[in-house]
């Protein structure tokens, strides 16, 4: 018999744990008919509420439910990685606990796997119910990202994905510390089918992503999957050198041929401000990469498990 592992990262999702379980198993009769067993792995990402207790209750009722609890909040990327490592399934799917990823899509996803796809991914075509400012920046991010990175990162892609064991093993082979999952999926490749659906709003609880968290996450994505910002810094440096050289030549000629007195300290102040700004900006870019490298070199574990049931 085959096994389908469902990975559910949870951070303060006590209200959603049971709803998710109910909704999931409402949609799995299809898999039973195909002789595929289903297991659920809740990854409790250091929740401060009763998420772990709720999962333990479910585990007592149904042994297909498993729990991995982190020692603190390590972030969704770490939770996904832990889930992939723990999952024993021949097929693995990742879903959010808030039911924004409809389990009713699972049979259709499985059919594509049967047709020979290695992975079936989903993307939302609308951003209904999201603040417009957030949608705007999200779109910008994807547009820039796809210009500066060779790895394809699909706009609106969700982490809701059904994968074969082969794809899971490839993702696990990427042991980097800074895990930008959307990029990692694109990087491993394989034949992927994209399904689209309308954005569904979160049922209970609230989103764990503030604007600031998303902004930092976008920087993570850029540094993890592109080195173009470093090139931009170098190009800006070269351009400023050329400009400075031309200005030196012009000043000398003016002095020698026309005897202009040296004047204009306001313009000098402006130039100093501009150039030092550009310098700090470029230094910042280098710093971003350096900090990521620093974290990577330390080789700290991506997550720590407190409980594994
Ligand atoms: N999540 C997590 N760790 C975190 C933040 C979020 O495991 O640090 C989980 C969360 O419980 C949910 C999923 O990741 O199951 C998606 O989070 P959320 O719904 O808040 O994000 P959104 O759908 O608003 O993008
Ligand atoms: Mg959500």
CSV table of C-alpha atoms and ligand atoms in Angstrom, one decimal:
chain,number,residue,atom,x,y,z
A,1,UNK,CA,0.0,0.0,0.0
A,2,UNK,CA,1.2,3.5,-0.8
A,3,UNK,CA,1.3,6.4,1.6
A,4,UNK,CA,0.4,10.0,1.3
A,5,UNK,CA,2.0,12.3,3.9
A,6,UNK,CA,0.3,15.7,4.5
A,7,UNK,CA,2.6,18.3,6.1
A,8,UNK,CA,0.9,21.1,8.0
A,9,UNK,CA,3.1,23.8,9.5
A,10,UNK,CA,1.2,25.4,12.4
A,11,UNK,CA,2.1,28.5,14.4
A,12,UNK,CA,-0.6,29.5,16.9
A,13,UNK,CA,-3.3,27.6,15.0
A,14,UNK,CA,-5.3,26.0,17.9
A,15,UNK,CA,-8.7,26.9,16.3
A,16,UNK,CA,-7.7,25.5,13.0
A,17,UNK,CA,-6.1,22.1,13.9
A,18,UNK,CA,-9.4,20.2,14.2
A,19,UNK,CA,-11.1,22.0,11.4
A,20,UNK,CA,-8.3,21.1,9.1
A,21,UNK,CA,-8.4,17.5,10.2
A,22,UNK,CA,-12.1,17.2,9.6
A,23,UNK,CA,-11.9,19.0,6.2
A,24,UNK,CA,-8.9,16.9,5.1
A,25,UNK,CA,-10.4,13.5,5.8
A,26,UNK,CA,-13.7,14.6,4.2
A,27,UNK,CA,-11.7,14.6,1.0
A,28,UNK,CA,-9.6,11.4,1.3
A,29,UNK,CA,-12.1,8.7,0.4
A,30,UNK,CA,-10.7,9.1,-3.1
A,31,UNK,CA,-7.3,7.9,-1.9
A,32,UNK,CA,-8.7,5.0,0.1
A,33,UNK,CA,-10.3,3.8,-3.2
A,34,UNK,CA,-6.9,4.0,-4.8
A,35,UNK,CA,-5.4,2.0,-1.9
A,36,UNK,CA,-3.4,5.0,-0.7
A,37,UNK,CA,-3.1,5.5,3.1
A,38,UNK,CA,-3.1,9.1,4.4
A,39,UNK,CA,-1.0,10.4,7.3
A,40,UNK,CA,-1.0,14.0,8.7
A,41,UNK,CA,2.1,15.6,10.2
A,42,UNK,CA,1.4,18.7,12.2
A,43,UNK,CA,4.6,20.7,12.6
A,44,UNK,CA,4.1,22.9,15.7
A,45,UNK,CA,6.4,25.8,15.0
A,46,UNK,CA,6.9,26.8,18.6
A,47,UNK,CA,3.2,27.9,19.1
A,48,UNK,CA,2.4,29.8,22.2
A,49,UNK,CA,-1.2,28.7,22.3
A,50,UNK,CA,-2.7,25.2,22.6
A,51,UNK,CA,-1.8,24.0,19.1
A,52,UNK,CA,0.3,21.0,20.4
A,53,UNK,CA,-2.4,19.9,22.9
A,54,UNK,CA,-5.1,20.0,20.1
A,55,UNK,CA,-2.9,17.8,17.9
A,56,UNK,CA,-2.3,15.4,20.8
A,57,UNK,CA,-6.0,15.1,21.3
A,58,UNK,CA,-6.4,14.2,17.6
A,59,UNK,CA,-3.5,11.7,17.9
A,60,UNK,CA,-5.2,10.0,20.8
A,61,UNK,CA,-8.3,9.5,18.5
A,62,UNK,CA,-6.5,8.7,15.3
A,63,UNK,CA,-3.1,7.3,15.0
A,64,UNK,CA,-2.7,8.6,11.4
A,65,UNK,CA,-2.1,12.0,13.1
A,66,UNK,CA,1.5,12.9,14.1
A,67,UNK,CA,3.1,15.8,15.8
A,68,UNK,CA,6.5,17.4,15.7
A,69,UNK,CA,7.0,20.3,18.1
A,70,UNK,CA,9.8,22.8,17.8
A,71,UNK,CA,11.6,24.2,20.8
A,72,UNK,CA,10.7,27.7,19.6
A,73,UNK,CA,9.4,29.5,16.5
A,74,UNK,CA,11.8,28.7,13.7
A,75,UNK,CA,9.6,30.0,10.8
A,76,UNK,CA,7.5,28.3,8.2
A,77,UNK,CA,10.4,27.4,6.0
A,78,UNK,CA,12.0,25.4,8.8
A,79,UNK,CA,8.6,23.7,9.6
A,80,UNK,CA,8.3,22.6,5.9
A,81,UNK,CA,11.8,21.2,6.0
A,82,UNK,CA,11.2,19.3,9.2
A,83,UNK,CA,8.0,18.0,7.7
A,84,UNK,CA,9.7,16.8,4.5
A,85,UNK,CA,12.3,15.0,6.6
A,86,UNK,CA,9.8,13.3,8.8
A,87,UNK,CA,7.4,12.3,6.0
A,88,UNK,CA,7.6,8.7,5.0
A,89,UNK,CA,5.1,8.9,2.2
A,90,UNK,CA,5.6,7.9,-1.4
A,91,UNK,CA,3.7,11.1,-2.1
A,92,UNK,CA,4.0,14.3,0.0
A,93,UNK,CA,1.7,17.3,0.1
A,94,UNK,CA,2.2,20.6,2.1
A,95,UNK,CA,-0.8,22.6,3.2
A,96,UNK,CA,-1.5,25.6,5.5
A,97,UNK,CA,-3.5,24.9,8.6
A,98,UNK,CA,-5.9,27.8,8.0
A,99,UNK,CA,-7.7,26.0,5.1
A,100,UNK,CA,-6.5,28.5,2.6
A,101,UNK,CA,-5.3,25.5,0.6
A,102,UNK,CA,-8.5,23.5,-0.2
A,103,UNK,CA,-8.1,19.8,0.4
A,104,UNK,CA,-10.9,19.3,-2.2
A,105,UNK,CA,-8.2,19.9,-4.9
A,106,UNK,CA,-6.2,16.8,-3.8
A,107,UNK,CA,-7.9,14.2,-6.1
A,108,UNK,CA,-7.3,16.4,-9.1
A,109,UNK,CA,-3.7,16.9,-8.1
A,110,UNK,CA,-3.2,13.2,-7.8
A,111,UNK,CA,-4.6,12.6,-11.2
A,112,UNK,CA,-1.8,14.7,-12.7
A,113,UNK,CA,0.8,12.6,-10.8
A,114,UNK,CA,-0.8,9.5,-12.3
A,115,UNK,CA,-0.4,11.2,-15.7
A,116,UNK,CA,3.3,11.4,-15.1
A,117,UNK,CA,3.9,14.7,-13.5
A,118,UNK,CA,6.5,14.8,-10.7
A,119,UNK,CA,4.9,17.6,-8.8
A,120,UNK,CA,1.6,19.5,-8.9
A,121,UNK,CA,1.8,23.0,-7.6
A,122,UNK,CA,-0.9,25.6,-7.1
A,123,UNK,CA,-1.1,29.3,-7.6
A,124,UNK,CA,-3.8,31.8,-6.7
A,125,UNK,CA,-4.9,34.0,-9.6
A,126,UNK,CA,-6.5,36.7,-7.4
A,127,UNK,CA,-5.3,38.4,-4.3
A,128,UNK,CA,-8.9,39.1,-3.1
A,129,UNK,CA,-9.1,40.0,0.6
A,130,UNK,CA,-5.5,41.2,0.8
A,131,UNK,CA,-4.5,44.9,1.4
A,132,UNK,CA,-3.8,46.6,-1.9
A,133,UNK,CA,-0.4,47.9,-0.8
A,134,UNK,CA,0.7,44.3,0.0
A,135,UNK,CA,-0.5,43.0,-3.4
A,136,UNK,CA,1.3,45.8,-5.1
A,137,UNK,CA,4.6,45.1,-3.4
A,138,UNK,CA,4.1,41.3,-3.9
A,139,UNK,CA,3.7,41.8,-7.6
A,140,UNK,CA,6.8,44.1,-7.7
A,141,UNK,CA,8.8,41.5,-5.9
A,142,UNK,CA,7.9,38.7,-8.3
A,143,UNK,CA,8.6,41.0,-11.3
A,144,UNK,CA,12.1,42.0,-10.0
A,145,UNK,CA,12.9,38.5,-8.8
A,146,UNK,CA,12.2,36.9,-12.2
A,147,UNK,CA,14.4,39.5,-13.9
A,148,UNK,CA,17.4,39.0,-11.6
A,149,UNK,CA,17.2,35.3,-10.9
A,150,UNK,CA,17.6,32.3,-13.2
A,151,UNK,CA,15.4,30.2,-11.0
A,152,UNK,CA,11.7,30.6,-12.0
A,153,UNK,CA,9.6,31.9,-9.2
A,154,UNK,CA,5.9,32.0,-10.1
A,155,UNK,CA,3.8,34.9,-9.0
A,156,UNK,CA,1.1,33.9,-6.6
A,157,UNK,CA,2.6,30.4,-6.1
A,158,UNK,CA,1.5,28.9,-2.8
A,159,UNK,CA,3.3,26.3,-0.9
A,160,UNK,CA,0.4,23.9,-1.5
A,161,UNK,CA,2.2,21.2,-3.6
A,162,UNK,CA,1.9,17.5,-4.1
A,163,UNK,CA,5.2,15.8,-4.8
A,164,UNK,CA,6.6,12.4,-5.5
A,165,UNK,CA,9.3,10.9,-3.3
A,166,UNK,CA,12.0,11.7,-5.9
A,167,UNK,CA,11.2,15.4,-5.7
A,168,UNK,CA,11.1,15.4,-1.9
A,169,UNK,CA,14.5,13.7,-1.8
A,170,UNK,CA,15.9,16.4,-4.1
A,171,UNK,CA,14.6,19.1,-1.9
A,172,UNK,CA,16.1,17.4,1.2
A,173,UNK,CA,19.4,17.3,-0.6
A,174,UNK,CA,19.4,21.1,-0.4
A,175,UNK,CA,20.5,21.6,3.2
A,176,UNK,CA,21.0,25.4,3.1
A,177,UNK,CA,20.2,27.4,6.3
A,178,UNK,CA,18.5,30.3,4.5
A,179,UNK,CA,15.5,28.4,3.0
A,180,UNK,CA,13.5,30.3,0.5
A,181,UNK,CA,11.1,27.5,-0.3
A,182,UNK,CA,9.5,29.0,-3.4
A,183,UNK,CA,13.0,29.3,-4.9
A,184,UNK,CA,14.0,25.8,-3.9
A,185,UNK,CA,11.0,24.3,-5.6
A,186,UNK,CA,11.9,26.2,-8.8
A,187,UNK,CA,15.5,25.3,-8.5
A,188,UNK,CA,15.0,21.5,-8.3
A,189,UNK,CA,13.0,21.5,-11.5
A,190,UNK,CA,11.1,18.3,-12.5
A,191,UNK,CA,7.9,18.2,-14.5
A,192,UNK,CA,5.5,20.5,-12.7
A,193,UNK,CA,1.8,21.0,-13.4
A,194,UNK,CA,0.3,24.3,-12.2
A,195,UNK,CA,-3.3,24.5,-11.0
A,196,UNK,CA,-4.9,27.8,-10.4
A,197,UNK,CA,-7.6,28.8,-7.9
A,198,UNK,CA,-9.2,31.9,-6.5
A,199,UNK,CA,-7.7,33.2,-3.2
A,200,UNK,CA,-9.6,31.8,-0.2
A,201,UNK,CA,-9.6,33.9,2.9
A,202,UNK,CA,-8.3,32.5,6.2
A,203,UNK,CA,-11.2,30.9,8.2
A,204,UNK,CA,-10.1,31.6,11.8
A,205,UNK,CA,-7.2,33.3,13.5
A,206,UNK,CA,-5.0,35.8,11.8
A,207,UNK,CA,-2.1,35.9,9.3
A,208,UNK,CA,1.4,35.4,10.9
A,209,UNK,CA,3.0,37.6,8.3
A,210,UNK,CA,3.4,41.3,9.0
A,211,UNK,CA,4.5,43.7,6.2
A,212,UNK,CA,8.0,43.9,7.7
A,213,UNK,CA,8.3,40.1,8.0
A,214,UNK,CA,7.3,39.8,4.3
A,215,UNK,CA,9.8,42.5,3.4
A,216,UNK,CA,12.7,40.7,5.1
A,217,UNK,CA,11.5,37.4,3.5
A,218,UNK,CA,11.7,39.1,0.1
A,219,UNK,CA,15.3,40.1,0.8
A,220,UNK,CA,16.0,36.5,1.8
A,221,UNK,CA,14.6,35.3,-1.5
A,222,UNK,CA,16.7,37.8,-3.5
A,223,UNK,CA,20.0,37.0,-1.7
A,224,UNK,CA,19.3,33.3,-1.8
A,225,UNK,CA,18.6,33.0,-5.5
A,226,UNK,CA,20.4,35.9,-7.2
A,227,UNK,CA,23.7,37.7,-7.1
A,228,UNK,CA,22.6,40.4,-9.5
A,229,UNK,CA,22.5,43.1,-6.7
A,230,UNK,CA,26.3,42.5,-6.2
A,231,UNK,CA,26.8,43.2,-9.9
A,232,UNK,CA,24.6,46.3,-9.7
A,233,UNK,CA,26.8,47.6,-6.9
A,234,UNK,CA,30.0,47.0,-9.0
A,235,UNK,CA,28.4,48.7,-12.0
A,236,UNK,CA,27.4,51.8,-10.0
A,237,UNK,CA,30.9,51.9,-8.6
A,238,UNK,CA,32.4,51.9,-12.2
A,239,UNK,CA,29.9,54.5,-13.4
A,240,UNK,CA,30.8,56.9,-10.5
A,241,UNK,CA,34.5,56.4,-11.2
A,242,UNK,CA,34.1,57.4,-14.9
A,243,UNK,CA,32.0,60.4,-13.9
A,244,UNK,CA,34.5,61.5,-11.3
A,245,UNK,CA,37.3,61.2,-13.9
A,246,UNK,CA,35.4,63.4,-16.4
A,247,UNK,CA,34.8,66.0,-13.7
A,248,UNK,CA,38.5,66.1,-12.8
A,249,UNK,CA,39.4,66.6,-16.5
A,250,UNK,CA,36.8,69.4,-16.9
A,251,UNK,CA,37.9,71.2,-13.7
A,252,UNK,CA,41.6,71.1,-14.7
A,253,UNK,CA,40.9,72.4,-18.2
A,254,UNK,CA,38.7,75.2,-16.8
A,255,UNK,CA,41.4,76.2,-14.4
A,256,UNK,CA,44.3,76.1,-16.9
A,257,UNK,CA,42.5,77.7,-19.9
A,258,UNK,CA,40.0,80.1,-18.3
A,259,UNK,CA,41.6,80.6,-14.9
A,260,UNK,CA,38.2,80.1,-13.1
A,261,UNK,CA,38.5,80.5,-9.4
A,262,UNK,CA,37.5,77.3,-7.5
A,263,UNK,CA,34.1,77.9,-6.1
A,264,UNK,CA,30.8,76.3,-5.1
A,265,UNK,CA,30.9,74.5,-1.8
A,266,UNK,CA,27.1,73.8,-1.9
A,267,UNK,CA,27.6,71.6,-4.9
A,268,UNK,CA,30.5,69.9,-3.2
A,269,UNK,CA,28.4,69.1,-0.2
A,270,UNK,CA,25.7,67.6,-2.5
A,271,UNK,CA,28.2,65.5,-4.3
A,272,UNK,CA,29.7,64.2,-1.1
A,273,UNK,CA,26.2,63.3,0.3
A,274,UNK,CA,25.3,61.5,-3.0
A,275,UNK,CA,28.5,59.6,-3.3
A,276,UNK,CA,28.6,58.5,0.4
A,277,UNK,CA,24.9,57.5,0.1
A,278,UNK,CA,25.7,55.3,-2.9
A,279,UNK,CA,28.7,53.9,-1.1
A,280,UNK,CA,26.6,52.9,1.9
A,281,UNK,CA,23.9,51.4,-0.3
A,282,UNK,CA,26.4,49.2,-2.1
A,283,UNK,CA,28.1,48.3,1.2
A,284,UNK,CA,24.7,47.3,2.5
A,285,UNK,CA,24.2,45.0,-0.5
A,286,UNK,CA,27.5,43.3,0.2
A,287,UNK,CA,26.5,43.2,3.9
A,288,UNK,CA,23.3,41.3,3.0
A,289,UNK,CA,25.2,38.6,1.3
A,290,UNK,CA,27.9,38.5,3.9
A,291,UNK,CA,25.3,38.0,6.7
A,292,UNK,CA,23.7,35.2,4.8
A,293,UNK,CA,27.0,33.6,4.2
A,294,UNK,CA,27.8,34.0,7.9
A,295,UNK,CA,24.7,32.2,9.0
A,296,UNK,CA,25.3,29.5,6.4
A,297,UNK,CA,28.9,29.0,7.5
A,298,UNK,CA,27.9,28.5,11.2
A,299,UNK,CA,25.9,25.4,10.1
A,300,UNK,CA,23.4,25.7,12.9
A,301,UNK,CA,20.6,23.2,12.8
A,302,UNK,CA,17.6,24.5,10.8
A,303,UNK,CA,15.2,23.5,13.7
A,304,UNK,CA,15.2,21.8,17.1
A,305,UNK,CA,12.6,19.2,18.0
A,306,UNK,CA,11.1,19.3,21.5
A,307,UNK,CA,8.6,16.5,21.0
A,308,UNK,CA,8.0,14.0,18.2
A,309,UNK,CA,4.8,11.9,18.5
B,1,LIG,N1,3.4,29.4,9.9
B,1,LIG,C1,4.4,28.7,10.6
B,1,LIG,N2,5.4,29.4,11.2
B,1,LIG,C2,5.5,30.8,11.2
B,1,LIG,C3,4.4,31.5,10.5
B,1,LIG,C4,3.4,30.8,9.9
B,1,LIG,O1,4.4,27.5,10.7
B,1,LIG,O2,6.4,31.4,11.7
B,1,LIG,C5,2.3,28.6,9.3
B,1,LIG,C6,0.9,29.1,9.7
B,1,LIG,O3,0.5,28.4,10.9
B,1,LIG,C7,0.1,28.6,8.5
B,1,LIG,C8,1.0,28.8,7.4
B,1,LIG,O4,2.4,28.8,7.9
B,1,LIG,O5,-0.3,27.3,8.6
B,1,LIG,C9,0.7,30.1,6.6
B,1,LIG,O6,0.7,31.2,7.4
B,1,LIG,P1,-0.4,32.3,7.3
B,1,LIG,O7,-1.7,31.8,7.0
B,1,LIG,O8,-0.2,33.2,8.5
B,1,LIG,O9,0.2,33.1,6.0
B,1,LIG,P2,-0.7,33.7,4.8
B,1,LIG,O10,-1.6,32.7,4.4
B,1,LIG,O11,-1.3,34.9,5.4
B,1,LIG,O12,0.4,34.1,3.8
B,2,LIG,MG1,-2.9,31.7,5.5
